[in-house]
Short mmCIF file of C-alpha atoms in Angstrom, two decimals:
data_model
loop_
_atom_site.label_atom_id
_atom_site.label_comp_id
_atom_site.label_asym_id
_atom_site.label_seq_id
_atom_site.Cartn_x
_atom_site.Cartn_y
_atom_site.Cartn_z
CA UNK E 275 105.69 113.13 102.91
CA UNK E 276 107.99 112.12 99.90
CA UNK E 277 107.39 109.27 97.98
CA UNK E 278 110.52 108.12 99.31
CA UNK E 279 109.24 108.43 102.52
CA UNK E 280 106.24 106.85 101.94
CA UNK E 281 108.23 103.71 100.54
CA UNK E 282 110.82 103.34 103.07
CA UNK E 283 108.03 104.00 105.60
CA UNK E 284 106.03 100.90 104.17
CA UNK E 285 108.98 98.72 104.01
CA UNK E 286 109.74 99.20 107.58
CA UNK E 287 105.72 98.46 108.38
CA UNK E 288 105.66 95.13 106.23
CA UNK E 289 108.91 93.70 107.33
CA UNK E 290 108.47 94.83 111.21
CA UNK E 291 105.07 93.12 110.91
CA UNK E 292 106.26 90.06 110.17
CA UNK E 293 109.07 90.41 112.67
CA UNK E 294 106.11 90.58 115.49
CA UNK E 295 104.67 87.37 114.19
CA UNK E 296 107.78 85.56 114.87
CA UNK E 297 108.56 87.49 117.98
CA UNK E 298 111.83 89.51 117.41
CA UNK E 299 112.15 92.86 117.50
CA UNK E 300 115.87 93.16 118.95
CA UNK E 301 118.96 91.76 118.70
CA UNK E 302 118.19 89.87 122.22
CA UNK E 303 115.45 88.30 120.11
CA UNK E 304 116.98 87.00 117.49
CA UNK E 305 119.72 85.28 119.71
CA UNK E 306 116.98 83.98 121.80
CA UNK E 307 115.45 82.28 118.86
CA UNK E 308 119.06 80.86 117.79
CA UNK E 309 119.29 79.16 120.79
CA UNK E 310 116.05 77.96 120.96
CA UNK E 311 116.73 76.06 117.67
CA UNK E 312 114.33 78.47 115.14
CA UNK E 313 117.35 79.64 113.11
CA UNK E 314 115.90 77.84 109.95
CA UNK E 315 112.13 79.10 110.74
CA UNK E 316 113.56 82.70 110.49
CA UNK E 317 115.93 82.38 107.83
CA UNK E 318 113.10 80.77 105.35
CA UNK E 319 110.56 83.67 106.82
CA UNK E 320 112.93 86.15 105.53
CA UNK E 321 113.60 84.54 102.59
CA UNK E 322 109.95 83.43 101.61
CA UNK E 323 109.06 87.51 102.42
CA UNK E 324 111.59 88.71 99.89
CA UNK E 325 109.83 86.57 97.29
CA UNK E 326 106.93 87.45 98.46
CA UNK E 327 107.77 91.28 97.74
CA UNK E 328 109.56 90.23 94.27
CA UNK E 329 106.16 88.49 93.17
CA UNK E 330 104.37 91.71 93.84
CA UNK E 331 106.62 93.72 92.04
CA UNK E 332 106.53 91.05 88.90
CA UNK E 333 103.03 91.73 88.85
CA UNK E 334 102.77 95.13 88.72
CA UNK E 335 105.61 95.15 85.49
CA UNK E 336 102.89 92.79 83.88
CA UNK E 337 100.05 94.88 84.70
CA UNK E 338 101.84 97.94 83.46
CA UNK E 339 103.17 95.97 80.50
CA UNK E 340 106.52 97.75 81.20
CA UNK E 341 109.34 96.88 78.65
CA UNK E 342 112.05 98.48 80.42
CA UNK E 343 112.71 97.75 83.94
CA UNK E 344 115.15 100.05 85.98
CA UNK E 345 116.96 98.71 88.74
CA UNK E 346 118.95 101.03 90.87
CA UNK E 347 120.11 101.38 94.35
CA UNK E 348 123.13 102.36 96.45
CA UNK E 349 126.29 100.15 96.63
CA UNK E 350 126.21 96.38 98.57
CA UNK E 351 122.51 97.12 97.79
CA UNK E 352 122.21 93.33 96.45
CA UNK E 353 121.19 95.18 93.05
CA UNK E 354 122.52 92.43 90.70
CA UNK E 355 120.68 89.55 92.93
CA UNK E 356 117.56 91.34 92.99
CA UNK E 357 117.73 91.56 89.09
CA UNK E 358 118.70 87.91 88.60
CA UNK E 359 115.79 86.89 90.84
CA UNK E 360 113.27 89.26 89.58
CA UNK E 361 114.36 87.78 86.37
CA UNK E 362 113.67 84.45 87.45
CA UNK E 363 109.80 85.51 89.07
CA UNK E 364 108.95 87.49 85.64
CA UNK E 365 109.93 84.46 83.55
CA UNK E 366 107.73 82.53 85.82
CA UNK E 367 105.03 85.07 85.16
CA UNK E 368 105.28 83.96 81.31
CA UNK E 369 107.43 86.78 79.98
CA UNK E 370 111.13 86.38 78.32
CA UNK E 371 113.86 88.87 80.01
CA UNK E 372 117.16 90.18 79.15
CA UNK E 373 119.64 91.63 81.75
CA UNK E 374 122.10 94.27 81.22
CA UNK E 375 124.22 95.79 83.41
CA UNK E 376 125.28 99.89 83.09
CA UNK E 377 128.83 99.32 84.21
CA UNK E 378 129.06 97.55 80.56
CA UNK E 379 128.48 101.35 79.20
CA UNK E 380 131.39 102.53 81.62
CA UNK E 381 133.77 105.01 79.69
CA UNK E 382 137.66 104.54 78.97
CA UNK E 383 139.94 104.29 82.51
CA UNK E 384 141.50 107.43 80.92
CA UNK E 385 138.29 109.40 80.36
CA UNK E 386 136.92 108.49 84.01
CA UNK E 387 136.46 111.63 85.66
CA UNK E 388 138.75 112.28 89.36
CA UNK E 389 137.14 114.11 92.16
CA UNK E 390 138.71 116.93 94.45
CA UNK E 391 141.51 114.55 95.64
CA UNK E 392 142.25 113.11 92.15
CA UNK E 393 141.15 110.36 92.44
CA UNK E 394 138.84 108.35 89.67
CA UNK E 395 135.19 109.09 90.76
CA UNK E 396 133.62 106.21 90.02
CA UNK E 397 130.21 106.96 91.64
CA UNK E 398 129.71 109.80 88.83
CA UNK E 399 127.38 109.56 86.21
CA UNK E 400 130.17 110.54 83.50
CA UNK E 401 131.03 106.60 83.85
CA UNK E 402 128.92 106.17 81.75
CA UNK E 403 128.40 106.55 77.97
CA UNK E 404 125.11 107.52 78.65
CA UNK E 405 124.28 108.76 74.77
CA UNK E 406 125.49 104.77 73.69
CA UNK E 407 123.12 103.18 76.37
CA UNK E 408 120.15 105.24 75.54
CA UNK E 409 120.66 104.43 71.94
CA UNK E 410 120.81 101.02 72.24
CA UNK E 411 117.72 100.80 74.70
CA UNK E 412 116.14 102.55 72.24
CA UNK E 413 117.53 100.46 69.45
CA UNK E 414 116.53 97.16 71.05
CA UNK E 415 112.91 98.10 71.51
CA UNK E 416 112.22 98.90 68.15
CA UNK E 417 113.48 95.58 67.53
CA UNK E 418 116.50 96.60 66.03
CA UNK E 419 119.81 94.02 66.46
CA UNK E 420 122.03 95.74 68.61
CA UNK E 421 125.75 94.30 69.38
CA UNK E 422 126.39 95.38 73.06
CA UNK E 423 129.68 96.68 74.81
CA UNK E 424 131.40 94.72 77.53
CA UNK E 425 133.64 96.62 80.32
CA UNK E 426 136.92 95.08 80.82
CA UNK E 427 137.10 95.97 84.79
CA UNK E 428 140.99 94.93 84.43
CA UNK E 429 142.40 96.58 81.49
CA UNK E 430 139.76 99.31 81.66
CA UNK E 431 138.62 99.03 78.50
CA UNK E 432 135.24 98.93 76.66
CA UNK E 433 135.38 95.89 74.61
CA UNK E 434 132.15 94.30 72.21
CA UNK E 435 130.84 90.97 72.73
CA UNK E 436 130.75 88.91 69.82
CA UNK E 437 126.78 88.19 69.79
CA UNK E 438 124.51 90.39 68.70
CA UNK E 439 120.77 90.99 70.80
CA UNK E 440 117.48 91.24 69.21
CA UNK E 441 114.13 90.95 71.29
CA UNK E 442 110.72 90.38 70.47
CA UNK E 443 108.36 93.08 71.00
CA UNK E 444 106.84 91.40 73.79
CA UNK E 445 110.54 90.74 75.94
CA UNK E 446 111.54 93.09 78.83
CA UNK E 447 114.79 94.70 79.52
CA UNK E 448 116.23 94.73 82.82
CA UNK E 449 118.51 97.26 83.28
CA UNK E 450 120.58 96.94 86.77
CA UNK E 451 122.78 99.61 87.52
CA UNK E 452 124.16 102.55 89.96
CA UNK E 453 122.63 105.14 87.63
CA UNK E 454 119.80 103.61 86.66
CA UNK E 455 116.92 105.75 88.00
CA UNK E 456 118.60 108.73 86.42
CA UNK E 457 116.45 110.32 83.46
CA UNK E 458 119.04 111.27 81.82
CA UNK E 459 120.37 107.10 81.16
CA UNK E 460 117.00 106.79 79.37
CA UNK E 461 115.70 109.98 77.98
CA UNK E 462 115.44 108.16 74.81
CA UNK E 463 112.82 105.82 75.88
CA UNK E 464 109.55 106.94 76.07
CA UNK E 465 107.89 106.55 79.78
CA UNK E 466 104.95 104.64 79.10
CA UNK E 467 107.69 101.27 78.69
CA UNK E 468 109.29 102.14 82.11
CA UNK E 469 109.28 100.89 85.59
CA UNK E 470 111.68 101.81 88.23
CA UNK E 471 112.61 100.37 91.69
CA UNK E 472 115.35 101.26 94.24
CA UNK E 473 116.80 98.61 95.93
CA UNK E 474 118.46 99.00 99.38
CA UNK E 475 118.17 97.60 102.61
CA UNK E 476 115.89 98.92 104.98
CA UNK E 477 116.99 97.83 108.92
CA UNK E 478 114.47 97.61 111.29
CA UNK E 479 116.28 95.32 114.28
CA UNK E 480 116.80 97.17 117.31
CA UNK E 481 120.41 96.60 118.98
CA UNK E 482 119.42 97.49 122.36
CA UNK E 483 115.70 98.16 122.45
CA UNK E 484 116.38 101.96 121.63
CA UNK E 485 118.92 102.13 118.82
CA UNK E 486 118.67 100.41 115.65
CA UNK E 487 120.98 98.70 113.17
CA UNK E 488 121.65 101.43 110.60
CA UNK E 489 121.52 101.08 106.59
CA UNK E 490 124.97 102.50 106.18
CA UNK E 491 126.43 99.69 108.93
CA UNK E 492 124.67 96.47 107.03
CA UNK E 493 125.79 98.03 103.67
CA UNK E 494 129.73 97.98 104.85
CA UNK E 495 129.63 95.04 106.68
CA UNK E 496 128.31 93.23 103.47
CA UNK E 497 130.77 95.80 101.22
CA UNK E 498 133.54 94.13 103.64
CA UNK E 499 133.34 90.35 103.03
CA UNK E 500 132.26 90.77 99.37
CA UNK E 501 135.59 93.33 98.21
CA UNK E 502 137.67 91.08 100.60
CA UNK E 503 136.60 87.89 99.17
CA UNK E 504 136.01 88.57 95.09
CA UNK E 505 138.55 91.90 94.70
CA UNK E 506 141.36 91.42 96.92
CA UNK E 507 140.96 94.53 99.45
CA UNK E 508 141.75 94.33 103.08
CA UNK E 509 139.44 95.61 105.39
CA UNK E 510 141.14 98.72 105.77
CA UNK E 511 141.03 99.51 102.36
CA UNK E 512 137.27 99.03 101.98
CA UNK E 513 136.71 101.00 105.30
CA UNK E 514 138.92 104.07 103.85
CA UNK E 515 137.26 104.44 100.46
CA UNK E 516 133.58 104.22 102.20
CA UNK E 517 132.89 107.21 102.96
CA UNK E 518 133.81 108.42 99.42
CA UNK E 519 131.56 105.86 98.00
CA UNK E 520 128.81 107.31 100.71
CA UNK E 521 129.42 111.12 99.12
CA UNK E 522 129.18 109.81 95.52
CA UNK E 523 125.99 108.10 96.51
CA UNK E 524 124.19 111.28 97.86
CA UNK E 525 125.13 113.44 94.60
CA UNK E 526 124.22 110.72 91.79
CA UNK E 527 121.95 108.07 93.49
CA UNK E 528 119.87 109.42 96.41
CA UNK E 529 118.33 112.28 94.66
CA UNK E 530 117.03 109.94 92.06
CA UNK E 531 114.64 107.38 94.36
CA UNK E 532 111.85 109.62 93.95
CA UNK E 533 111.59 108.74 90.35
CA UNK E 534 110.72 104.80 91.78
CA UNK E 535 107.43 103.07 91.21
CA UNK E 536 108.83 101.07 94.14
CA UNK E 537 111.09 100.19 96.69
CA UNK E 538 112.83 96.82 97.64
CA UNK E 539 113.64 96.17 100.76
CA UNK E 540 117.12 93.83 100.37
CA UNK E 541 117.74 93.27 104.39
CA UNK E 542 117.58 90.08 105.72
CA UNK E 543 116.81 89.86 109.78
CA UNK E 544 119.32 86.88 109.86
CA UNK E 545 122.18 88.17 107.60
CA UNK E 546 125.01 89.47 110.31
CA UNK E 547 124.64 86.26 112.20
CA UNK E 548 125.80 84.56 109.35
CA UNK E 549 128.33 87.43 107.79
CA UNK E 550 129.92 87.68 111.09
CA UNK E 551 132.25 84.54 110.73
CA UNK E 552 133.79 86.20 107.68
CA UNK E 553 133.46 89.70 108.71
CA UNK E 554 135.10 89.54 112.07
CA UNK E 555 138.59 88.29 111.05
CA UNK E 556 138.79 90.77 108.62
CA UNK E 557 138.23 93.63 110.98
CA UNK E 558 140.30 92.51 113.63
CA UNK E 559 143.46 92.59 111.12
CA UNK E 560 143.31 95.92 111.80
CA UNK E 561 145.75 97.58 113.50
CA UNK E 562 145.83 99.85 116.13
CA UNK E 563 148.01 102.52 114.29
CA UNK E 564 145.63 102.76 111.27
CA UNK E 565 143.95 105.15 110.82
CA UNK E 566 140.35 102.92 110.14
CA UNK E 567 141.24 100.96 113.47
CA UNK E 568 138.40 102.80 115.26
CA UNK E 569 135.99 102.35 112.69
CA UNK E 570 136.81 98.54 112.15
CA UNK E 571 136.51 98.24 115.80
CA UNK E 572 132.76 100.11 116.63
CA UNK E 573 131.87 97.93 113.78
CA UNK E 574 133.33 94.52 115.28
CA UNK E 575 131.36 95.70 118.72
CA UNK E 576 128.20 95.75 116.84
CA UNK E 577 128.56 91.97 114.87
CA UNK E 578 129.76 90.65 118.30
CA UNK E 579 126.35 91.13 119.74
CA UNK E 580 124.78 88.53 117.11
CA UNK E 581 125.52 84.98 117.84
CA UNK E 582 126.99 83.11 115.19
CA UNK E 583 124.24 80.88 112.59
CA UNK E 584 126.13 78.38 110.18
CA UNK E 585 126.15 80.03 106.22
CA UNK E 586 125.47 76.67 105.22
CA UNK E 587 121.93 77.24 105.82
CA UNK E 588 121.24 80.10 103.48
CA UNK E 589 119.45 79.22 100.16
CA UNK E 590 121.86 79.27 97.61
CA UNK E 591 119.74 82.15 95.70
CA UNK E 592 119.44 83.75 98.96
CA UNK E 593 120.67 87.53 98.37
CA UNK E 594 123.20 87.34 100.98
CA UNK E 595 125.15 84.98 98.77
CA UNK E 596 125.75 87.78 96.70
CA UNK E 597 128.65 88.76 99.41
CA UNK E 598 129.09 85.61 101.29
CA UNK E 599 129.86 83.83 98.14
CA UNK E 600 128.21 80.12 97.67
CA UNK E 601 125.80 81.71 94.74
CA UNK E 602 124.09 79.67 92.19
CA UNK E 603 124.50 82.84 90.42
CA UNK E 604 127.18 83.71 88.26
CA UNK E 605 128.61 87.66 88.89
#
């Protein structure tokens, strides 16, 4: 068995464990709790178990007295809320952090490399300046005062913030990114400082006592409301670039969860019951003559089997907020 295996295989354990303390294992479950009035018992459960999990993994990055923490995962992962909030625990913990994303190493527009249709292949690690990052990682640990790039997602453009960054030698670096588990971002750092974890959401709610909820499903649904509300795309849009996104993902991000010390398990049991009210307009504005239509409609089939909990519930650091907006984050 792979380590991978052995880490998605313990995150479906944990989280299906506490599932059977509160009694749902299917989607009939979960509805039967709505109704019964336990929405907020389950929501804070799930909630309370991803903290639980980030605690654990604040621990061991103190225990190994990492420096350099690697945060990757595929996309609508909740990456960036997982970093803020891990942020958050290890500060707790006593130690000062310092986020920063790869996409702020990204390349020229003009220098992005197109795949086989010509398009710009943005899941490819030749996004990223990967010499400049591992310099300045490297830089910044010796205690050197780096001045660090910022990507200009409109214009394309690598521009330079006007602060400079200089840690103590006691500080971590959090480094959240699509590429982040790949050696060759941080060849330059030696691995004794390191500590890697894949974050991705691991589904383990049946939708009919026999098939489950897949990864791929939760991680467009939650692609759909987040694009659609923060970048402007309709739903047909997001559904037609997908499957791109899915092939750029196998070549540059799956082969690289085996380098992980761990794995974070971003699902939430609760989260379609809440996306849905967003979600479900968008695919039904859909036509029939487009192409996506059929796609945008098995997925509507699937949300409509979740009744409906109010988003006004979920913490405001809750990783769904990440897509469903209402953040006390900034992004």
């Amino acid at each position: 068995m792979t380590k991978t295996e052995q880490h998605k295989r313990r995150c479906k354990e944990e989280q299906t464990r506490w599932q059977n303390v509160l009694g749902i294992q299917t989607v009939e479950d979960l509805n039967q709790a709505i109704t019964e009035g336990r929405a907020t018992e389950i929501i804070n459960v799930s909630e309370a178990f991803q903290d639980k999990k980030l605690c654990e993994i604040a621990d061991a990055i103190v225990a190994k007295r990492a420096r350099l923490v690697l945060l990757a995962g595929p996309s609508s992962s909740g990456k960036t809320t997982t970093c803020k909030r891990l942020s958050i625990t290890l500060t707790a913990c006593g130690l000062r952090t310092h986020t920063v994303s790869t996409d702020d190493f990204f390349v020229n527009r003009e220098d992005t490399p197109r795949d086989e249709n010509g398009e710009y292949d943005f899941e490819s690690l030749a996004c990223v300046d990967t010499k400049l990052f591992g310099q300045t990682m490297a830089d910044l640990l010796a205690g050197k005062e780096v001045r660090l790039p910022r990507y200009n997602f409109v214009d394309g453009k690598r521009e330079w913030r006007e602060k400079t960054m200089q840690i103590a030698h006691t500080d971590v670096l959090l480094i959240e990114g699509t590429h982040a588990l790949n050696p060759l971002l941080s060849k330059q750092v030696e691995e004794k400082y390191k500590y890697r974890i894949y974050v991705s959401p691991v589904t383990t709610i049946s939708l009919d006592g026999v098939n489950y909820l897949s990864t791929g499903d939760l991680r467009l649904m939650r692609r759909l409301i987040r694009d659609s509300k923060f970048r402007g795309q309709t739903a047909s849009e997001i559904i037609h670039r997908f499957p791109s996104v899915r092939r750029g993902e196998e070549k540059w991000i799956l082969p690289f969860r085996e380098e992980a010390d761990t794995f974070f398990n971003s699902s939430l049991l609760y989260e379609i019951s809440v996306i849905r009210t967003q979600a479900l307009p968008l695919l039904e504005a859909v036509k029939p003559d487009e192409e996506e239509f059929g796609e945008a409609n098995r997925l509507k089939t699937i949300m409509q089997r979740f009744l409906r909990l109010p988003g006004k519930q979920v913490p405001m650091v809750s990783l769904l907020r990440e897509f469903a907006g209402g953040s006390t984050f900034d992004y």
